[in-house]
PDB file of C-alpha atoms and ligand atoms in Angstrom:
ATOM      1  CA  ASP S 475       0.130  -0.442  -0.065  1.00  0.00           C
ATOM      2  CA  GLY S 476       1.415   2.890  -0.949  1.00  0.00           C
ATOM      3  CA  HIS S 477       2.408   4.897   1.926  1.00  0.00           C
ATOM      4  CA  SER S 478       2.340   9.065   1.605  1.00  0.00           C
ATOM      5  CA  TRP S 479       3.321   9.579   5.106  1.00  0.00           C
ATOM      6  CA  CYS S 480       6.906   8.926   6.586  1.00  0.00           C
ATOM      7  CA  TYR S 481       9.076  10.482   9.969  1.00  0.00           C
ATOM      8  CA  ASP S 482      11.011  12.863   8.697  1.00  0.00           C
ATOM      9  CA  SER S 483      10.866  15.712   6.757  1.00  0.00           C
ATOM     10  CA  HIS S 484      11.489  14.467   3.588  1.00  0.00           C
ATOM     11  CA  CYS S 485       7.995  13.345   1.992  1.00  0.00           C
ATOM     12  CA  ASP S 486       4.465  15.406   1.392  1.00  0.00           C
ATOM     13  CA  HIS S 487       3.334  13.891   4.724  1.00  0.00           C
ATOM     14  CA  SER S 488       5.207  14.067   7.871  1.00  0.00           C
ATOM     15  CA  PRO S 489       3.787  13.553  11.690  1.00  0.00           C
ATOM     16  CA  ASP S 490       3.055  17.232  11.423  1.00  0.00           C
ATOM     17  CA  LYS S 491       0.691  16.673   8.743  1.00  0.00           C
ATOM     18  CA  TRP S 492      -0.430  13.111   8.958  1.00  0.00           C
ATOM     19  CA  HIS S 493      -3.802  14.126   9.710  1.00  0.00           C
ATOM     20  CA  LEU S 494      -3.662  15.966   6.220  1.00  0.00           C
ATOM     21  CA  LEU S 495      -4.014  12.692   5.244  1.00  0.00           C
ATOM     22  CA  PRO S 496      -7.854  11.027   3.565  1.00  0.00           C
ATOM     23  CA  ASP S 497      -9.892   9.575   6.022  1.00  0.00           C
ATOM     24  CA  ALA S 498      -6.884   9.816   9.084  1.00  0.00           C
ATOM     25  CA  LYS S 499      -7.982  10.517  12.935  1.00  0.00           C
ATOM     26  CA  CYS S 500      -3.900  11.759  13.396  1.00  0.00           C
ATOM     27  CA  ALA S 501      -5.363  14.998  14.803  1.00  0.00           C
ATOM     28  CA  ASP S 502      -8.613  12.922  16.912  1.00  0.00           C
ATOM     29  CA  GLU S 503      -9.507  12.954  20.590  1.00  0.00           C
ATOM     30  CA  ARG S 504      -7.478   9.756  21.795  1.00  0.00           C
ATOM     31  CA  GLN S 505      -4.107   9.493  19.625  1.00  0.00           C
ATOM     32  CA  SER S 506      -1.012   7.405  20.925  1.00  0.00           C
ATOM     33  CA  PRO S 507       1.293   7.785  21.921  1.00  0.00           C
ATOM     34  CA  ILE S 508       1.310   9.251  25.203  1.00  0.00           C
ATOM     35  CA  ASP S 509       3.614  10.686  27.990  1.00  0.00           C
ATOM     36  CA  ILE S 510       3.009   7.738  30.735  1.00  0.00           C
ATOM     37  CA  VAL S 511       2.644   9.879  33.954  1.00  0.00           C
ATOM     38  CA  SER S 512       3.737   6.978  36.760  1.00  0.00           C
ATOM     39  CA  GLU S 513       1.957   9.171  39.423  1.00  0.00           C
ATOM     40  CA  LYS S 514      -1.314  10.494  37.467  1.00  0.00           C
ATOM     41  CA  ALA S 515      -1.577   6.569  37.103  1.00  0.00           C
ATOM     42  CA  GLN S 516      -4.590   4.883  39.142  1.00  0.00           C
ATOM     43  CA  PHE S 517      -4.716   1.086  40.029  1.00  0.00           C
ATOM     44  CA  ASP S 518      -7.444  -0.473  38.593  1.00  0.00           C
ATOM     45  CA  GLU S 519      -8.394  -3.744  40.367  1.00  0.00           C
ATOM     46  CA  LYS S 520     -10.274  -4.857  37.381  1.00  0.00           C
ATOM     47  CA  LEU S 521      -6.553  -5.081  35.565  1.00  0.00           C
ATOM     48  CA  LYS S 522      -5.976  -9.216  36.119  1.00  0.00           C
ATOM     49  CA  SER S 523      -3.055 -10.962  34.881  1.00  0.00           C
ATOM     50  CA  PHE S 524      -2.690 -11.680  31.072  1.00  0.00           C
ATOM     51  CA  LYS S 525      -3.102 -14.947  29.453  1.00  0.00           C
ATOM     52  CA  PHE S 526      -0.828 -15.556  26.295  1.00  0.00           C
ATOM     53  CA  LYS S 527      -1.136 -18.613  24.432  1.00  0.00           C
ATOM     54  CA  GLY S 528       1.685 -19.950  22.274  1.00  0.00           C
ATOM     55  CA  PHE S 529       4.369 -16.658  23.282  1.00  0.00           C
ATOM     56  CA  ASP S 530       6.769 -19.957  23.953  1.00  0.00           C
ATOM     57  CA  ASN S 531       5.524 -21.509  19.860  1.00  0.00           C
ATOM     58  CA  LYS S 532       9.044 -21.702  18.421  1.00  0.00           C
ATOM     59  CA  HIS S 533       7.364 -22.014  14.935  1.00  0.00           C
ATOM     60  CA  ALA S 534       4.547 -19.127  15.011  1.00  0.00           C
ATOM     61  CA  ILE S 535       6.577 -16.250  12.751  1.00  0.00           C
ATOM     62  CA  LYS S 536       5.059 -16.446   9.188  1.00  0.00           C
ATOM     63  CA  TYR S 537       7.484 -13.960   7.353  1.00  0.00           C
ATOM     64  CA  ILE S 538       9.529 -10.913   8.177  1.00  0.00           C
ATOM     65  CA  THR S 539       9.116  -7.905   6.054  1.00  0.00           C
ATOM     66  CA  ASN S 540      10.363  -4.248   5.942  1.00  0.00           C
ATOM     67  CA  THR S 541       7.889  -2.218   5.501  1.00  0.00           C
ATOM     68  CA  GLY S 542       9.175   0.776   4.800  1.00  0.00           C
ATOM     69  CA  HIS S 543       8.423   2.169   8.348  1.00  0.00           C
ATOM     70  CA  ALA S 544       9.381  -0.778  10.377  1.00  0.00           C
ATOM     71  CA  VAL S 545      10.269  -4.297  10.659  1.00  0.00           C
ATOM     72  CA  LYS S 546       7.235  -6.313  11.298  1.00  0.00           C
ATOM     73  CA  CYS S 547       7.334  -9.872  11.819  1.00  0.00           C
ATOM     74  CA  VAL S 548       3.958 -11.642  10.452  1.00  0.00           C
ATOM     75  CA  LEU S 549       2.626 -14.658  12.488  1.00  0.00           C
ATOM     76  CA  LYS S 550       0.730 -17.960  11.107  1.00  0.00           C
ATOM     77  CA  ASP S 551      -2.831 -16.850  11.898  1.00  0.00           C
ATOM     78  CA  GLY S 552      -4.683 -18.672  15.102  1.00  0.00           C
ATOM     79  CA  LEU S 553      -1.616 -19.750  16.942  1.00  0.00           C
ATOM     80  CA  VAL S 554      -0.856 -16.740  19.256  1.00  0.00           C
ATOM     81  CA  GLU S 555      -3.536 -15.672  20.995  1.00  0.00           C
ATOM     82  CA  VAL S 556      -4.425 -13.424  24.247  1.00  0.00           C
ATOM     83  CA  SER S 557      -6.258 -12.451  26.578  1.00  0.00           C
ATOM     84  CA  GLY S 558      -7.162 -11.883  30.255  1.00  0.00           C
ATOM     85  CA  GLY S 559      -5.017  -8.648  31.329  1.00  0.00           C
ATOM     86  CA  GLY S 560      -8.652  -6.543  32.211  1.00  0.00           C
ATOM     87  CA  LEU S 561      -9.411  -6.927  28.318  1.00  0.00           C
ATOM     88  CA  GLU S 562     -13.488  -7.649  27.916  1.00  0.00           C
ATOM     89  CA  HIS S 563     -12.353  -9.509  24.570  1.00  0.00           C
ATOM     90  CA  ASP S 564     -10.490 -12.155  23.318  1.00  0.00           C
ATOM     91  CA  TYR S 565      -7.768 -11.156  21.009  1.00  0.00           C
ATOM     92  CA  SER S 566      -5.742 -13.294  18.005  1.00  0.00           C
ATOM     93  CA  THR S 567      -2.100 -12.091  17.696  1.00  0.00           C
ATOM     94  CA  LEU S 568      -1.408 -10.754  14.121  1.00  0.00           C
ATOM     95  CA  GLN S 569       2.302  -9.166  14.148  1.00  0.00           C
ATOM     96  CA  PHE S 570       4.572  -7.706  16.017  1.00  0.00           C
ATOM     97  CA  HIS S 571       6.882  -4.980  15.050  1.00  0.00           C
ATOM     98  CA  PHE S 572       9.936  -2.229  16.217  1.00  0.00           C
ATOM     99  CA  HIS S 573       9.345   1.342  16.898  1.00  0.00           C
ATOM    100  CA  TRP S 574      13.557   2.740  16.926  1.00  0.00           C
ATOM    101  CA  GLY S 575      15.592   5.922  16.534  1.00  0.00           C
ATOM    102  CA  THR S 576      19.271   7.245  16.031  1.00  0.00           C
ATOM    103  CA  ALA S 577      20.636   7.832  19.399  1.00  0.00           C
ATOM    104  CA  ASN S 578      20.669   5.376  22.194  1.00  0.00           C
ATOM    105  CA  SER S 579      18.130   8.090  23.649  1.00  0.00           C
ATOM    106  CA  ASN S 580      15.585   7.705  21.369  1.00  0.00           C
ATOM    107  CA  GLY S 581      13.057   5.457  19.050  1.00  0.00           C
ATOM    108  CA  SER S 582      10.779   4.441  21.697  1.00  0.00           C
ATOM    109  CA  GLU S 583       6.876   5.682  21.125  1.00  0.00           C
ATOM    110  CA  HIS S 584       5.420   6.076  24.145  1.00  0.00           C
ATOM    111  CA  THR S 585       7.900   7.948  26.975  1.00  0.00           C
ATOM    112  CA  MET S 586       7.727   7.067  30.715  1.00  0.00           C
ATOM    113  CA  ASP S 587       7.808   9.936  32.656  1.00  0.00           C
ATOM    114  CA  SER S 588       8.941  11.906  29.811  1.00  0.00           C
ATOM    115  CA  LYS S 589      11.845   9.376  29.159  1.00  0.00           C
ATOM    116  CA  ARG S 590      12.398   7.656  25.660  1.00  0.00           C
ATOM    117  CA  TYR S 591      14.092   4.720  25.323  1.00  0.00           C
ATOM    118  CA  PRO S 592      15.867   3.812  22.171  1.00  0.00           C
ATOM    119  CA  MET S 593      13.530   0.632  20.892  1.00  0.00           C
ATOM    120  CA  GLU S 594       9.828  -0.470  21.317  1.00  0.00           C
ATOM    121  CA  MET S 595       8.003  -3.141  20.763  1.00  0.00           C
ATOM    122  CA  HIS S 596       4.429  -3.440  19.508  1.00  0.00           C
ATOM    123  CA  ILE S 597       2.852  -7.080  19.745  1.00  0.00           C
ATOM    124  CA  VAL S 598      -0.480  -6.654  17.813  1.00  0.00           C
ATOM    125  CA  ASN S 599      -3.976  -8.456  18.771  1.00  0.00           C
ATOM    126  CA  LYS S 600      -7.008  -8.371  16.911  1.00  0.00           C
ATOM    127  CA  ARG S 601     -10.464  -9.208  18.289  1.00  0.00           C
ATOM    128  CA  LYS S 602     -10.847 -13.021  17.551  1.00  0.00           C
ATOM    129  CA  ASP S 603     -15.074 -12.015  16.927  1.00  0.00           C
ATOM    130  CA  LEU S 604     -14.228  -9.241  14.543  1.00  0.00           C
ATOM    131  CA  THR S 605     -11.797  -8.853  11.048  1.00  0.00           C
ATOM    132  CA  LEU S 606      -9.217  -6.619  10.416  1.00  0.00           C
ATOM    133  CA  ASP S 607     -11.825  -3.998   8.417  1.00  0.00           C
ATOM    134  CA  LYS S 608     -14.606  -3.859  11.323  1.00  0.00           C
ATOM    135  CA  ALA S 609     -11.549  -3.762  14.462  1.00  0.00           C
ATOM    136  CA  LEU S 610      -9.609  -0.717  12.810  1.00  0.00           C
ATOM    137  CA  LYS S 611     -13.667   1.172  12.714  1.00  0.00           C
ATOM    138  CA  THR S 612     -14.419  -0.520  16.806  1.00  0.00           C
ATOM    139  CA  HIS S 613     -12.852   1.368  20.212  1.00  0.00           C
ATOM    140  CA  ASP S 614     -11.705  -1.825  21.643  1.00  0.00           C
ATOM    141  CA  GLY S 615     -10.844  -3.755  18.335  1.00  0.00           C
ATOM    142  CA  LEU S 616      -7.130  -3.663  18.461  1.00  0.00           C
ATOM    143  CA  ALA S 617      -5.467  -4.370  21.415  1.00  0.00           C
ATOM    144  CA  VAL S 618      -0.936  -3.820  21.539  1.00  0.00           C
ATOM    145  CA  LEU S 619       1.030  -4.824  24.133  1.00  0.00           C
ATOM    146  CA  GLY S 620       4.265  -2.228  24.183  1.00  0.00           C
ATOM    147  CA  PHE S 621       7.883  -2.882  25.384  1.00  0.00           C
ATOM    148  CA  PHE S 622      10.374  -1.148  26.060  1.00  0.00           C
ATOM    149  CA  ILE S 623      13.856  -1.789  25.149  1.00  0.00           C
ATOM    150  CA  GLU S 624      16.686  -0.849  26.971  1.00  0.00           C
ATOM    151  CA  ALA S 625      20.534  -1.912  26.473  1.00  0.00           C
ATOM    152  CA  SER S 626      21.489  -4.756  28.554  1.00  0.00           C
ATOM    153  CA  GLN S 627      24.607  -4.773  29.861  1.00  0.00           C
ATOM    154  CA  SER S 628      26.620  -6.895  28.139  1.00  0.00           C
ATOM    155  CA  SER S 629      27.670 -10.337  29.602  1.00  0.00           C
ATOM    156  CA  LYS S 630      29.672 -11.103  26.204  1.00  0.00           C
ATOM    157  CA  SER S 631      28.520 -15.235  26.563  1.00  0.00           C
ATOM    158  CA  SER S 632      28.446 -16.425  23.529  1.00  0.00           C
ATOM    159  CA  SER S 633      26.230 -19.442  24.643  1.00  0.00           C
ATOM    160  CA  GLY S 634      23.318 -20.668  22.375  1.00  0.00           C
ATOM    161  CA  GLY S 635      19.895 -21.225  23.466  1.00  0.00           C
ATOM    162  CA  SER S 636      18.005 -19.467  26.743  1.00  0.00           C
ATOM    163  CA  HIS S 637      19.983 -19.936  30.060  1.00  0.00           C
ATOM    164  CA  THR S 638      19.948 -18.880  33.795  1.00  0.00           C
ATOM    165  CA  ASN S 639      21.753 -15.427  33.981  1.00  0.00           C
ATOM    166  CA  PRO S 640      23.530 -16.592  37.455  1.00  0.00           C
ATOM    167  CA  THR S 641      23.731 -12.906  38.758  1.00  0.00           C
ATOM    168  CA  SER S 642      20.566 -11.842  38.346  1.00  0.00           C
ATOM    169  CA  GLY S 643      18.454 -15.479  37.964  1.00  0.00           C
ATOM    170  CA  SER S 644      16.619 -14.563  35.125  1.00  0.00           C
ATOM    171  CA  THR S 645      15.858 -15.691  31.677  1.00  0.00           C
ATOM    172  CA  SER S 646      18.321 -14.587  28.962  1.00  0.00           C
ATOM    173  CA  ASN S 647      16.662 -13.481  25.772  1.00  0.00           C
ATOM    174  CA  GLU S 648      20.052 -13.663  24.052  1.00  0.00           C
ATOM    175  CA  ALA S 649      19.197 -16.389  21.073  1.00  0.00           C
ATOM    176  CA  GLY S 650      15.897 -15.357  20.547  1.00  0.00           C
ATOM    177  CA  TRP S 651      17.562 -11.428  19.821  1.00  0.00           C
ATOM    178  CA  LYS S 652      20.181 -13.767  17.969  1.00  0.00           C
ATOM    179  CA  ASN S 653      18.024 -15.873  15.896  1.00  0.00           C
ATOM    180  CA  LEU S 654      15.683 -12.782  14.559  1.00  0.00           C
ATOM    181  CA  THR S 655      18.545 -10.136  13.999  1.00  0.00           C
ATOM    182  CA  LYS S 656      19.978 -11.692  11.554  1.00  0.00           C
ATOM    183  CA  TYR S 657      17.255 -11.748   9.032  1.00  0.00           C
ATOM    184  CA  LEU S 658      17.162  -7.761   8.931  1.00  0.00           C
ATOM    185  CA  PRO S 659      20.283  -7.685   5.988  1.00  0.00           C
ATOM    186  CA  ASN S 660      17.891  -9.820   3.882  1.00  0.00           C
ATOM    187  CA  ILE S 661      14.775  -6.827   3.880  1.00  0.00           C
ATOM    188  CA  GLU S 662      16.545  -3.697   5.252  1.00  0.00           C
ATOM    189  CA  ASN S 663      17.130  -2.242   1.420  1.00  0.00           C
ATOM    190  CA  ILE S 664      14.043  -3.628  -0.406  1.00  0.00           C
ATOM    191  CA  VAL S 665      10.824  -2.376   1.081  1.00  0.00           C
ATOM    192  CA  GLY S 666       8.148  -4.420   1.059  1.00  0.00           C
ATOM    193  CA  SER S 667      10.839  -8.064   0.879  1.00  0.00           C
ATOM    194  CA  THR S 668      10.309 -10.513   3.089  1.00  0.00           C
ATOM    195  CA  VAL S 669      12.287 -13.198   4.453  1.00  0.00           C
ATOM    196  CA  ASP S 670      10.889 -16.671   5.630  1.00  0.00           C
ATOM    197  CA  VAL S 671      11.926 -17.696   9.490  1.00  0.00           C
ATOM    198  CA  THR S 672      13.270 -21.174   9.726  1.00  0.00           C
ATOM    199  CA  GLU S 673      15.415 -19.919  13.142  1.00  0.00           C
ATOM    200  CA  GLU S 674      12.926 -21.173  16.284  1.00  0.00           C
ATOM    201  CA  ILE S 675      12.051 -18.340  16.983  1.00  0.00           C
ATOM    202  CA  SER S 676       9.007 -17.465  20.059  1.00  0.00           C
ATOM    203  CA  ILE S 677       8.156 -14.303  21.635  1.00  0.00           C
ATOM    204  CA  ASP S 678       8.832 -15.519  24.721  1.00  0.00           C
ATOM    205  CA  ASP S 679      12.592 -15.824  23.463  1.00  0.00           C
ATOM    206  CA  LEU S 680      12.546 -12.028  22.138  1.00  0.00           C
ATOM    207  CA  LEU S 681      10.146 -10.997  25.835  1.00  0.00           C
ATOM    208  CA  GLY S 682      12.978 -13.081  27.847  1.00  0.00           C
ATOM    209  CA  SER S 683      12.645 -12.934  31.867  1.00  0.00           C
ATOM    210  CA  VAL S 684      10.497  -8.607  32.155  1.00  0.00           C
ATOM    211  CA  ASN S 685       8.403  -8.408  34.383  1.00  0.00           C
ATOM    212  CA  LEU S 686       4.535  -8.935  32.836  1.00  0.00           C
ATOM    213  CA  HIS S 687       2.225  -7.814  36.132  1.00  0.00           C
ATOM    214  CA  SER S 688       3.289  -4.441  35.980  1.00  0.00           C
ATOM    215  CA  PHE S 689       1.611  -2.177  32.964  1.00  0.00           C
ATOM    216  CA  PHE S 690      -0.447   1.073  32.007  1.00  0.00           C
ATOM    217  CA  ARG S 691      -3.686   1.006  30.068  1.00  0.00           C
ATOM    218  CA  TYR S 692      -5.205   3.696  28.498  1.00  0.00           C
ATOM    219  CA  ASP S 693      -7.659   4.006  25.188  1.00  0.00           C
ATOM    220  CA  GLY S 694      -5.588   5.060  22.388  1.00  0.00           C
ATOM    221  CA  SER S 695      -4.918   4.913  18.576  1.00  0.00           C
ATOM    222  CA  LEU S 696      -3.105   3.321  15.955  1.00  0.00           C
ATOM    223  CA  THR S 697       0.782   5.417  16.118  1.00  0.00           C
ATOM    224  CA  THR S 698       0.997   4.896  12.403  1.00  0.00           C
ATOM    225  CA  PRO S 699      -1.824   6.732   9.892  1.00  0.00           C
ATOM    226  CA  SER S 700      -4.419   6.254   9.272  1.00  0.00           C
ATOM    227  CA  CYS S 701      -4.408   6.692  13.365  1.00  0.00           C
ATOM    228  CA  ASN S 702      -7.373   4.872  13.613  1.00  0.00           C
ATOM    229  CA  GLU S 703      -8.901   4.664  17.452  1.00  0.00           C
ATOM    230  CA  ALA S 704      -8.946   1.192  17.825  1.00  0.00           C
ATOM    231  CA  VAL S 705      -6.160   0.714  20.200  1.00  0.00           C
ATOM    232  CA  VAL S 706      -6.695  -0.686  23.234  1.00  0.00           C
ATOM    233  CA  TRP S 707      -3.277   0.104  25.084  1.00  0.00           C
ATOM    234  CA  THR S 708      -1.239  -1.776  27.284  1.00  0.00           C
ATOM    235  CA  VAL S 709       2.100  -0.430  28.138  1.00  0.00           C
ATOM    236  CA  PHE S 710       4.547  -2.424  30.609  1.00  0.00           C
ATOM    237  CA  LYS S 711       6.547  -0.518  33.195  1.00  0.00           C
ATOM    238  CA  ASP S 712       9.507  -2.777  32.989  1.00  0.00           C
ATOM    239  CA  PRO S 713      12.206  -2.466  30.068  1.00  0.00           C
ATOM    240  CA  ILE S 714      12.788  -5.832  27.659  1.00  0.00           C
ATOM    241  CA  LYS S 715      16.627  -6.093  27.703  1.00  0.00           C
ATOM    242  CA  VAL S 716      18.302  -6.508  24.897  1.00  0.00           C
ATOM    243  CA  GLU S 717      22.171  -6.458  23.954  1.00  0.00           C
ATOM    244  CA  LYS S 718      23.698  -3.146  22.495  1.00  0.00           C
ATOM    245  CA  ASP S 719      25.382  -5.017  19.311  1.00  0.00           C
ATOM    246  CA  LEU S 720      22.382  -6.593  18.209  1.00  0.00           C
ATOM    247  CA  MET S 721      19.882  -3.473  18.960  1.00  0.00           C
ATOM    248  CA  GLU S 722      22.578  -2.225  16.106  1.00  0.00           C
ATOM    249  CA  LYS S 723      21.352  -3.842  13.616  1.00  0.00           C
ATOM    250  CA  PHE S 724      18.360  -2.407  13.406  1.00  0.00           C
ATOM    251  CA  PRO S 725      18.364  -0.727   9.442  1.00  0.00           C
ATOM    252  CA  LYS S 726      19.663   2.988  10.621  1.00  0.00           C
ATOM    253  CA  HIS S 727      19.154   4.531   5.765  1.00  0.00           C
ATOM    254  CA  ALA S 728      17.835   7.154   5.229  1.00  0.00           C
ATOM    255  CA  GLY S 729      13.813   6.544   6.146  1.00  0.00           C
ATOM    256  CA  TYR S 730      15.052   4.795   9.312  1.00  0.00           C
ATOM    257  CA  GLN S 731      16.041   7.209  10.744  1.00  0.00           C
ATOM    258  CA  ASN S 732      13.457   7.674  13.757  1.00  0.00           C
ATOM    259  CA  VAL S 733      10.308   5.380  12.694  1.00  0.00           C
ATOM    260  CA  PHE S 734       9.041   6.805  16.073  1.00  0.00           C
ATOM    261  CA  ARG S 735       6.038   9.046  16.106  1.00  0.00           C
ATOM    262  CA  PRO S 736       6.733  11.979  18.295  1.00  0.00           C
ATOM    263  CA  GLY S 737       4.145  12.799  19.971  1.00  0.00           C
ATOM    264  CA  GLY S 738       0.084  12.054  20.161  1.00  0.00           C
ATOM    265  CA  GLY S 739      -2.046  12.180  22.950  1.00  0.00           C
ATOM    266  CA  THR S 740      -1.716  13.827  26.272  1.00  0.00           C
ATOM    267  CA  CYS S 741      -4.518  11.622  28.248  1.00  0.00           C
ATOM    268  CA  ALA S 742      -2.500  10.994  30.755  1.00  0.00           C
ATOM    269  CA  SER S 743      -5.235  11.149  33.959  1.00  0.00           C
ATOM    270  CA  LYS S 744      -7.258   8.834  31.618  1.00  0.00           C
ATOM    271  CA  MET S 745      -4.588   6.087  32.832  1.00  0.00           C
ATOM    272  CA  LYS S 746      -5.232   3.003  34.279  1.00  0.00           C
ATOM    273  CA  TRP S 747      -1.965   1.079  35.879  1.00  0.00           C
ATOM    274  CA  PHE S 748      -1.697  -2.617  37.762  1.00  0.00           C
ATOM    275  CA  VAL S 749       0.421  -4.658  39.275  1.00  0.00           C
ATOM    276  CA  VAL S 750       0.986  -8.347  41.146  1.00  0.00           C
ATOM    277  CA  ALA S 751       1.156  -8.594  44.709  1.00  0.00           C
ATOM    278  CA  ALA S 752       2.301  -4.576  45.599  1.00  0.00           C
ATOM    279  CA  VAL S 753       1.187  -2.103  47.698  1.00  0.00           C
ATOM    280  CA  CYS S 754      -0.550   0.461  45.559  1.00  0.00           C
ATOM    281  CA  VAL S 755      -0.796   4.073  46.228  1.00  0.00           C
ATOM    282  CA  LEU S 756      -3.508   6.435  44.986  1.00  0.00           C
ATOM    283  CA  VAL S 757      -2.402   9.943  43.912  1.00  0.00           C
ATOM    284  CA  PRO S 758      -4.904  12.193  43.199  1.00  0.00           C
ATOM    285  CA  ASP S 759      -5.759  13.766  39.953  1.00  0.00           C
TER     286      ASP S 759
HETATM  287  S1  LIG Z 613       0.648   0.299  16.272  1.00  0.00           S
HETATM  288  O1  LIG Z 613       1.372  -0.748  16.726  1.00  0.00           O
HETATM  289  O2  LIG Z 613      -0.111   1.503  16.501  1.00  0.00           O
HETATM  290  N1  LIG Z 613       1.933   1.490  15.729  1.00  0.00           N
HETATM  291  C1  LIG Z 613      -1.502  -1.194  12.599  1.00  0.00           C
HETATM  292  C2  LIG Z 613      -1.017  -1.964  13.951  1.00  0.00           C
HETATM  293  C3  LIG Z 613      -0.712  -1.053  14.282  1.00  0.00           C
HETATM  294  C4  LIG Z 613       0.187  -0.192  14.701  1.00  0.00           C
HETATM  295  C5  LIG Z 613       0.361   0.388  13.766  1.00  0.00           C
HETATM  296  C6  LIG Z 613      -0.649  -0.283  12.531  1.00  0.00           C
HETATM  297  C7  LIG Z 613      -1.908  -1.793  11.656  1.00  0.00           C
HETATM  298  O3  LIG Z 613      -2.590  -3.225  11.384  1.00  0.00           O
HETATM  299  N2  LIG Z 613      -2.362  -0.438  10.477  1.00  0.00           N
HETATM  300  C8  LIG Z 613      -3.131  -1.201   9.578  1.00  0.00           C
HETATM  301  C9  LIG Z 613      -3.067  -2.003   8.647  1.00  0.00           C
HETATM  302  N3  LIG Z 613      -1.904  -1.620   7.892  1.00  0.00           N
HETATM  303  C10 LIG Z 613      -0.674  -2.607   7.200  1.00  0.00           C
HETATM  304  C11 LIG Z 613       0.246  -2.603   8.265  1.00  0.00           C
HETATM  305  O4  LIG Z 613       0.942  -2.334   9.150  1.00  0.00           O
HETATM  306  O5  LIG Z 613       1.406  -2.136   7.243  1.00  0.00           O
HETATM  307  C12 LIG Z 613      -2.724  -0.543   6.749  1.00  0.00           C
HETATM  308  C13 LIG Z 613      -1.688   0.932   6.026  1.00  0.00           C
HETATM  309  O6  LIG Z 613      -0.907   0.769   7.175  1.00  0.00           O
HETATM  310  O7  LIG Z 613      -2.254   1.732   5.302  1.00  0.00           O
HETATM  311 CU1  LIG Z 613       1.247  -0.074   6.594  1.00  0.00          CU
HETATM  312 ZN1  LIG Z 614       4.290   0.079  16.309  1.00  0.00          ZN
END
């Protein structure tokens, strides 16, 4: 689909002009991303833990593609699902993709108390009872899970599969990221190109041991045109840690320099948050 939008100022529709695109909602009321103001988030006990199905499936990725504005991993139909987490419907996972920047200080779309991380991963889920077309026109048609990504202190152990880090006790996601980034040179120069995935990569392999019980929730939008206000957003509080050399394998040539929407909405007062087994302080607006 020939996109006439971009993230820099070298096309007709840079982010400040996205709302001029046909049918775009990019200047509407519940736009994403937002700055998460943690002090303003209200604890919501209705937000329970998530149920993830197929996140451990090592053969769920159909292909990886260069969309012209992101690296996207498209999943096989029906293998991966998300429910719980206070979502009111069951969702099937369609794809995940990444946003990143040229410097370590930018790349994420959401920010946490004004902090912008170097990358953000979005796992895109569609209501099982709706077609994609219908979901894009429904206020909770999509549920996107957002994860901040941060550079880990490289341990430089070159062991293969997931292993337990003796110092932190956490599971390494290094093998997953190695396998994923291996494919990037095959697609980085041609928009629309795809590469089939033969390596074993599960979503769990990429998430590693990140805390899935502490997240922020708000109603927002797609962060790309047409910016449909169809997304129940979950942004996990703790970043995924990825080795700096692996993060640097995401393309940074023209067109891929800062593939994140720089701003969006400011609906932080409607923010809900959830954390399992913690003392929750309610901060009034
Ligand atoms: S995001 O997670 O908010 N960045 C879509 C899903 C999630 C996000 C952004 C967009 C999406 O599904 N967009 C509609 C489908 N696209 C196909 C595509 O993803 O490749 C059509 C389109 O936009 O015209 Cu380009
Ligand atoms: Zn995204």
